[in-house]
Coordinates of C-alpha atoms and ligand atoms in Angstrom, one line a residue:
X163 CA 6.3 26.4 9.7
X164 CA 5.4 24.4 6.8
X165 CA 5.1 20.6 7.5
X166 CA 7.2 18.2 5.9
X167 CA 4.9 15.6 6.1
X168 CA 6.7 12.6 5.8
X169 CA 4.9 9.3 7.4
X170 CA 3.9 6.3 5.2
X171 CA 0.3 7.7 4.8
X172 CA -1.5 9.8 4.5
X173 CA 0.8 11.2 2.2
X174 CA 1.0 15.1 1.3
X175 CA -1.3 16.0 -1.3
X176 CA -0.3 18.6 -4.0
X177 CA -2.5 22.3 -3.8
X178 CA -4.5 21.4 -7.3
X179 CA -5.1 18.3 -5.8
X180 CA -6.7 19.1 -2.4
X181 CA -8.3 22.2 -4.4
X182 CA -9.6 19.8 -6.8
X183 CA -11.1 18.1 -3.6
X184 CA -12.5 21.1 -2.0
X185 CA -15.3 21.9 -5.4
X186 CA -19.2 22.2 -4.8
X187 CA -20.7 19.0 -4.4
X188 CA -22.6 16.5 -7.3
X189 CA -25.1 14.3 -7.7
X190 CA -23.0 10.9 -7.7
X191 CA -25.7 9.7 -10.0
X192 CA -25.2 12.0 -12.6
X193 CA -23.6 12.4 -16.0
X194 CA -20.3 14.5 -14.4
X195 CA -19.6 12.5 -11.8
X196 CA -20.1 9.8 -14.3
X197 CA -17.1 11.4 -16.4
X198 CA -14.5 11.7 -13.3
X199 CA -15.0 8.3 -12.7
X200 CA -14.3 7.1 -15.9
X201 CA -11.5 8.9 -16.3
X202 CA -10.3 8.0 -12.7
X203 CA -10.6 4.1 -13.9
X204 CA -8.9 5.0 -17.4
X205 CA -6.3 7.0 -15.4
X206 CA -5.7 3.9 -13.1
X207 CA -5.3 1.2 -15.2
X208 CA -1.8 1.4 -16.2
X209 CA -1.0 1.7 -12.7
X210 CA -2.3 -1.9 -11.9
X211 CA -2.1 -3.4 -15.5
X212 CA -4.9 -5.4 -15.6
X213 CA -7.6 -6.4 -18.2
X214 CA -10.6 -5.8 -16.3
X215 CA -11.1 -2.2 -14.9
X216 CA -10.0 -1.6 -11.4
X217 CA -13.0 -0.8 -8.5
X218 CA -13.4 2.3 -6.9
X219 CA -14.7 1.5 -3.2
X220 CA -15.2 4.0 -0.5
X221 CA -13.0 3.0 2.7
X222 CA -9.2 2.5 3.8
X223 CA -6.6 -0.1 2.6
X224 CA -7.8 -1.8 5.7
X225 CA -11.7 -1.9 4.0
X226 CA -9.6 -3.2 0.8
X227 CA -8.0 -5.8 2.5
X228 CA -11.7 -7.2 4.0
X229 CA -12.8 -6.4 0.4
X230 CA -10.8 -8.6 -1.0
X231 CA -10.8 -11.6 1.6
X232 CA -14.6 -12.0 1.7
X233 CA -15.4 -11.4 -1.7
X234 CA -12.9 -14.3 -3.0
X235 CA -12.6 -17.1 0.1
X236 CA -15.2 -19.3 1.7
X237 CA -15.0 -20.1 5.3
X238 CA -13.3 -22.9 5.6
X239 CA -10.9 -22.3 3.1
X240 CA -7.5 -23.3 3.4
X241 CA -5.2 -20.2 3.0
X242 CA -1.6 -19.4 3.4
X243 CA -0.5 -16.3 4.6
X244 CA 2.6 -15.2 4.0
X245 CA 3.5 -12.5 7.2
X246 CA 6.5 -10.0 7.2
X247 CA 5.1 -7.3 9.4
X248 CA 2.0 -5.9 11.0
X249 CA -0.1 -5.4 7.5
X250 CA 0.9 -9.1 6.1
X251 CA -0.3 -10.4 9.7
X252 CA -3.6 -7.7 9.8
X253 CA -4.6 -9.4 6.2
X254 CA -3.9 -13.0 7.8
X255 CA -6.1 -11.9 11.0
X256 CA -8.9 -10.2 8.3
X257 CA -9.3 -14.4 6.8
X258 CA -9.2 -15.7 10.4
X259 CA -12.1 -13.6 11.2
X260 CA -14.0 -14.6 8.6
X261 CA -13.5 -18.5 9.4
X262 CA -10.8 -19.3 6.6
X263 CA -8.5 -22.0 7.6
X264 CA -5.3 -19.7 7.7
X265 CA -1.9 -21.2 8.1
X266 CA 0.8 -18.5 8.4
X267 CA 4.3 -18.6 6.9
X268 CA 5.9 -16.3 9.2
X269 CA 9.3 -14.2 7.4
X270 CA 11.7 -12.5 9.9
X271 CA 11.0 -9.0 9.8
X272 CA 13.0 -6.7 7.6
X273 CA 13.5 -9.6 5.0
X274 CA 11.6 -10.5 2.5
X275 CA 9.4 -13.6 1.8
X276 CA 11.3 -16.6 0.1
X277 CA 9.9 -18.5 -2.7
X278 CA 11.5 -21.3 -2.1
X279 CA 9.8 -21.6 1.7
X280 CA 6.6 -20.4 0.3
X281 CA 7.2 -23.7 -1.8
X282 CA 7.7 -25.7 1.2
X283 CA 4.5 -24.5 3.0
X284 CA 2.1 -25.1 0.1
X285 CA 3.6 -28.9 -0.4
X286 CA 2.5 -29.1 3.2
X287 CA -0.3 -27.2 3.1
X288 CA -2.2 -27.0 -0.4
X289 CA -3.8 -24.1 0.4
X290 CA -6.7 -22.7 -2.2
X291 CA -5.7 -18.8 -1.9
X292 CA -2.2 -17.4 -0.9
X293 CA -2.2 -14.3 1.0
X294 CA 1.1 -12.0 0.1
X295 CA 2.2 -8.0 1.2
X296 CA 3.7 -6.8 -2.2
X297 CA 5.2 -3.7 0.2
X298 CA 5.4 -3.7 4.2
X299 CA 4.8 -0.6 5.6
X300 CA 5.8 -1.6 8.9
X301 CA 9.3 -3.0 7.6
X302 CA 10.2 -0.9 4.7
X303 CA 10.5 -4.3 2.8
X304 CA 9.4 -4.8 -0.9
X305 CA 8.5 -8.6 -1.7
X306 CA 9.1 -10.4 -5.3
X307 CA 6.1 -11.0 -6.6
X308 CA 6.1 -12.1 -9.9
X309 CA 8.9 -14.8 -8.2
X310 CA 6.6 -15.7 -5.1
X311 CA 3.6 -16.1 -7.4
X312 CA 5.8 -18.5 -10.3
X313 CA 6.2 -20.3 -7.1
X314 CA 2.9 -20.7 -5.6
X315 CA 1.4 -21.7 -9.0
X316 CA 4.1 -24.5 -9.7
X317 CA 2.2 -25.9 -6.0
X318 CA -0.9 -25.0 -7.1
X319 CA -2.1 -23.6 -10.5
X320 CA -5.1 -22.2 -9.9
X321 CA -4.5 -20.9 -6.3
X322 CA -6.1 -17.4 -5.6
X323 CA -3.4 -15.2 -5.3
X324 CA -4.2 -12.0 -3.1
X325 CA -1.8 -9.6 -2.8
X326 CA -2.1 -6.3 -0.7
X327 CA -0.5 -3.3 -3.1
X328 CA -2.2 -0.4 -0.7
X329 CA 1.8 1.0 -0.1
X330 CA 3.4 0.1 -3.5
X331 CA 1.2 0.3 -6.7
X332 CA 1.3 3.9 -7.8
X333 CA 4.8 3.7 -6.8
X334 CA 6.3 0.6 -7.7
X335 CA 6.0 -0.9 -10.7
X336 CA 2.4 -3.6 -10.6
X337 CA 1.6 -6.1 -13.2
X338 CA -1.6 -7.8 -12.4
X339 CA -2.1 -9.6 -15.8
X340 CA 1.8 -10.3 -16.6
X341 CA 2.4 -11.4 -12.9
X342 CA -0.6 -13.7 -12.8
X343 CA -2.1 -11.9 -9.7
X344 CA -5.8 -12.7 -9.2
X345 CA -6.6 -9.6 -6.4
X346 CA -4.7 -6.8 -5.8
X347 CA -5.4 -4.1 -3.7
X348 CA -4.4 -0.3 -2.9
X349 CA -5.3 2.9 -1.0
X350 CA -5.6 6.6 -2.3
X351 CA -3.1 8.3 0.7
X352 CA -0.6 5.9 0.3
X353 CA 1.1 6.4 -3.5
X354 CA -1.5 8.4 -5.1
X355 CA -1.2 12.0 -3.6
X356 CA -4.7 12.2 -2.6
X357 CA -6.0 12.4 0.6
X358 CA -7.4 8.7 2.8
X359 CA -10.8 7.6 1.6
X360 CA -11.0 5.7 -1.4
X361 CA -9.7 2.0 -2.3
X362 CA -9.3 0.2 -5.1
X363 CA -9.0 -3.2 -6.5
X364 CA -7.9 -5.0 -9.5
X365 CA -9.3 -8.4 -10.3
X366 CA -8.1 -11.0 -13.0
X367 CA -10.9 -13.6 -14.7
X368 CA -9.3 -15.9 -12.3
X369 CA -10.5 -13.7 -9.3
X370 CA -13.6 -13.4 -10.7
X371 CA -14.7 -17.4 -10.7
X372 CA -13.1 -17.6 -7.3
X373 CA -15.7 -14.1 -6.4
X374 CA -18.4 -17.0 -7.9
X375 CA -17.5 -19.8 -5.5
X376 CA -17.4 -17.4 -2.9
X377 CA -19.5 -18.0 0.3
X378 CA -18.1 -15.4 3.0
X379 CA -20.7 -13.0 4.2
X380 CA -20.6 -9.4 2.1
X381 CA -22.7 -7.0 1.4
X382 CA -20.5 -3.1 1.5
X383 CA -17.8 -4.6 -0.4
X384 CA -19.2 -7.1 -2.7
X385 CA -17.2 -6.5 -5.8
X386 CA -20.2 -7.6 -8.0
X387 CA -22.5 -4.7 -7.0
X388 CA -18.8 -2.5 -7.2
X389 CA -18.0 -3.6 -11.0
X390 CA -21.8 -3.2 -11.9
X391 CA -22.5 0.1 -11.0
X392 CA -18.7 0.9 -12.0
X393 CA -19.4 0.5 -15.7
X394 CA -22.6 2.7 -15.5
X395 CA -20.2 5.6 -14.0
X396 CA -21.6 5.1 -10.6
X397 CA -20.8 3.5 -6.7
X398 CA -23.5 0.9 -5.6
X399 CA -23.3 3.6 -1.9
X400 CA -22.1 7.2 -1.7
X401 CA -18.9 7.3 -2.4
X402 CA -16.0 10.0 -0.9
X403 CA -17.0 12.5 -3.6
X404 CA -14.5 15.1 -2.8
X405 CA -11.8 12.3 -2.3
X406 CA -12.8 10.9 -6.4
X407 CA -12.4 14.5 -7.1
X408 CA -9.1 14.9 -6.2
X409 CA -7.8 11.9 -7.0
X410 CA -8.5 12.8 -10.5
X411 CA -6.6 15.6 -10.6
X412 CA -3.9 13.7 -9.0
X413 CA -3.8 11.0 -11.5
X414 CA -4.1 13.7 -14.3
X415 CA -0.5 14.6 -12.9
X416 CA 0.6 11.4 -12.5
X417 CA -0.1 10.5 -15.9
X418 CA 1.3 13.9 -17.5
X419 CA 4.4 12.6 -15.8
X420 CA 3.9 9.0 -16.7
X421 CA 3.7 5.3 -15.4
X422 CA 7.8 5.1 -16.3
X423 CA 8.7 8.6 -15.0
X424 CA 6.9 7.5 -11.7
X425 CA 8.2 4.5 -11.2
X426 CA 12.0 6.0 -11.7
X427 CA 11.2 8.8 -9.4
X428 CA 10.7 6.7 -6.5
X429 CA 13.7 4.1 -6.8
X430 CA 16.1 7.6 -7.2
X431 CA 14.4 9.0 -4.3
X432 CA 14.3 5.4 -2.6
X433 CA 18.2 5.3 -3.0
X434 CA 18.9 8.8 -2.3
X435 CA 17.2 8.0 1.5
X436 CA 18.8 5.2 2.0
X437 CA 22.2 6.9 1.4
X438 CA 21.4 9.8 3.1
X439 CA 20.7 7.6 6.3
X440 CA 23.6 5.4 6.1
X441 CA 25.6 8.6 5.6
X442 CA 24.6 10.1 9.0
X443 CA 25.5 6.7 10.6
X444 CA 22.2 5.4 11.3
X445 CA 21.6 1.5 9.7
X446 CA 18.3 0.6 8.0
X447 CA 16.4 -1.6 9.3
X448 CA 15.3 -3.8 5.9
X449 CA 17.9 -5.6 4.3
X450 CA 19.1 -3.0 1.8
X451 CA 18.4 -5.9 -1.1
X452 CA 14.6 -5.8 -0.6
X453 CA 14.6 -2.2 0.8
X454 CA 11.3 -0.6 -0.3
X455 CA 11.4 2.5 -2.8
X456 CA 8.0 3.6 -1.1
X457 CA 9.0 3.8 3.2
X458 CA 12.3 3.2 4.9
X459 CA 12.7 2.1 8.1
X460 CA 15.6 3.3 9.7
X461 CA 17.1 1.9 13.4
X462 CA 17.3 4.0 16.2
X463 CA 20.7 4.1 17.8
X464 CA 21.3 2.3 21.0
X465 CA 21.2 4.8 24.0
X466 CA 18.4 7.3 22.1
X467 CA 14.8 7.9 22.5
X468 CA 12.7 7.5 19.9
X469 CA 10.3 9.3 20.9
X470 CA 12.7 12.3 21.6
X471 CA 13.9 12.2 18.4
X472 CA 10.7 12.2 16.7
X473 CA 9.4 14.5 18.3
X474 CA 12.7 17.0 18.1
X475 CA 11.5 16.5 14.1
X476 CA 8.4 17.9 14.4
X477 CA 8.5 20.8 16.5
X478 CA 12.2 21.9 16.2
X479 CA 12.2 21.4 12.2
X480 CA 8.6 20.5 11.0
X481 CA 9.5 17.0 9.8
X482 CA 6.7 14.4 10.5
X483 CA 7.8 10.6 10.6
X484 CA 6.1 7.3 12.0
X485 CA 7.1 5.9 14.7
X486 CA 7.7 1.8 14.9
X487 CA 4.8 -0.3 15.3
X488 CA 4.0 -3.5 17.0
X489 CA 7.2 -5.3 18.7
X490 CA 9.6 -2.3 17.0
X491 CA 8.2 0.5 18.3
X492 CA 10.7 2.4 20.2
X493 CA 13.4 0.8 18.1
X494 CA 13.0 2.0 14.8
X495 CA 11.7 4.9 13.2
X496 CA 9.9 5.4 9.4
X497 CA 10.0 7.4 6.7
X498 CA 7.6 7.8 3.9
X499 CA 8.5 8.3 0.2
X500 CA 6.1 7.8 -1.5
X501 CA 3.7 9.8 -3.7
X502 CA 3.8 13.6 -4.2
X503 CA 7.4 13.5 -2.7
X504 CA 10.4 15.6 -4.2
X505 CA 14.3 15.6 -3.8
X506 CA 14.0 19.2 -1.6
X507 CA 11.8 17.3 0.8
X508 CA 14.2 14.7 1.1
X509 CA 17.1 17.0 1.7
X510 CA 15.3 18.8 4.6
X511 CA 14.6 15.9 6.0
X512 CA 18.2 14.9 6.1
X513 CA 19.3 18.4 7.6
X514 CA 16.5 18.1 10.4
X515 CA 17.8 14.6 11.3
X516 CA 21.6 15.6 10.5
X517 CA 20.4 18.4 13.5
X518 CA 18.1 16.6 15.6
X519 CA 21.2 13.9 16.3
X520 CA 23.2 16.5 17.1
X521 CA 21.4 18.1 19.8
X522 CA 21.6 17.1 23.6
X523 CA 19.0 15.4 25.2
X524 CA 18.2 12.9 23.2
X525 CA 19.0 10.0 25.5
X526 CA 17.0 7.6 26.7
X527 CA 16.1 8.6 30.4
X528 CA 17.7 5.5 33.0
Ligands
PLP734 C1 -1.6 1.6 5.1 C2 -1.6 0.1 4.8 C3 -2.7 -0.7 5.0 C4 -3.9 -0.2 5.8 O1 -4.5 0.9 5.2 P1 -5.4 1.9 6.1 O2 -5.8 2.8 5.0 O3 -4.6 2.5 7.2 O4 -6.6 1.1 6.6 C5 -2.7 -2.0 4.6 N1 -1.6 -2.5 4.0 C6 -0.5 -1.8 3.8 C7 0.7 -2.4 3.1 C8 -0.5 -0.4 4.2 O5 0.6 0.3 3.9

């Protein structure tokens, strides 16, 4: 049985793109690995629309996230993080670690952060860099930026603004320049069809004099020794060869079909789940106003086991979705969207759950 791989990353990966992965090896210091990765970085840009050209580093959205915390804060540093879900509160944890001063705005989960309370915090709090989730995984929530940034800068101007993009850009539409975003960050088996292994990171001019200011420990990630050897073609450290490999090919397709065409994919596709689910009865579990385009997070009816049912996916129809994490697991279930995802895989998905509810046995044990 073919899967129908359908959790919030690692993502499926087309055939030409996991072929594309699977070539002879190179010499990462030479002239044609040199040419992938330019073309990777041309290839991204319109994806994260910034001037300066997006860093390849070799790790997971998690590495991306510590990337961009020690390469931009200094311990000590007074940061607000704004926490939705387990990934806003992992990036919060990431600055604790690294002895930032973090005050956390905590939003109820499934609905998204408010500018008007982000406003609220910073009077209180004038914090130097704002943390912010543009999509949570864990929720199926996507947050306003462009609105939550107008209002951190009317606070403070010339805050660092980080924002953690690993589930959305590729996807979503991402505007680092026009949204005055000074980090953002993403991961290549979330939106980008490729398989896990390679991060990258956008940085405005404003993230680069906060990177000069800088004083948390680096050395793997340091963004300087990442842009450097960037513009020569290179990695500073081996990178995931095979992973650069296919992602070329994957953003070879994703540019044949185009930044727009993308974008439009995944809010049809977004919708399409949504009604599908609320059409079997089930309720989301994001407010359907901020409900992501990328993951949906879906409520487990009272009286089932989540497990049961997620399991009866797999092995009865070949469907593969997350469970809930943290405080939800058990209660909700999630679906990923994103990436290399068409309307067939959506409508199978629908008959396996349509059949899976419909079975006995899938109550909760007493
Ligand atoms: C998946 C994810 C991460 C963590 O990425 P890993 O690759 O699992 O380390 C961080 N933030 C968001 C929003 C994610 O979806």
């Amino acid at each position: 049985m073919q899967q129908n791989l359908r959790v919030p990353g690692p993502t499926p990966v087309p055939d030409e793109v996991a072929q594309a992965g699977a070539q002879p090896m190179i010499n990462h210091r030479g002239p044609e690995f040199a040419a992938v990765m330019r073309e990777v970085i041309d290839n991204l840009k319109p994806f994260f629309d910034a001037v300066d050209d997006p860093l390849l580093l070799t790790g997971s959205g998690t590495g991306a996230q510590e990337a961009a915390i020690v390469n931009v804060l200094s311990p000590g540093d007074p940061v607000l993080a704004v926490v939705g879900g387990v990934f806003g509160a992992r990036f919060a944890e990431i600055a604790a670690a690294f002895g930032a001063d973090v005050r956390r705005l905590d939003v109820e989960w499934g609905t998204a952060a408010d500018p008007e309370a982000v406003a609220v915090a910073l009077r209180d709090f004038p914090a130097s860099a704002v943390i912010l989730t543009h999509n949570e995984t864990s929720t199926g929530v996507t947050n306003d930026i462009p609105a939550l940034v107008r209002s951190i800068r009317a606070q403070v101007p010339n805050a660092t603004v980080l924002v953690d993009g690993v589930s959305s850009i590729g996807a979503l539409p991402f505007d680092l320049d026009g949204w005055d975003v000074d980090v953002a960050i993403s991961g290549s088996q979330k939106a980008w069809m490729s398989p896990p292994g390679l991060a990258m990171v956008a940085i405005s001019p404003r993230g680069w004099e906060a990177y000069a200011r800088a004083r948390m420990p680096r050395y793997y990630w340091d963004f300087r020794k990442a842009s450097t050897n960037g513009a020569r073609g290179t990695t500073p450290f081996t990178p995931a060869v095979g992973v650069v490999r296919a992602m070329q090919e994957a953003l070879r397709l994703m540019t044949e079909e185009g930044p727009d065409a993308v974008f439009a994919r995944h809010a049809r596709i977004g919708r399409t789940v949504r009604d599908g689910i609320q059409s079997l009865g089930l309720e989301l579990f994001a407010r359907p106003d901020v409900a992501s385009n990328t993951v949906t997070a879906v409520r487990v009816p009272a009286g089932l086991d989540a497990s049961k049912l997620i399991k009866g996916l797999r092995k009865r129809h070949g469907v593969v979705v997350a469970s809930g994490q943290d405080w939800l697991k058990g209660s909700i279930f999630r679906i990923g969207h994103m990436g290399y995802v068409r309307d067939e895989d959506i409508e199978h998905l629908m008959q396996a759950l349509a059949a899976v509810l419909g079975d006995e046995g899938l109550q909760r044990a007493v």
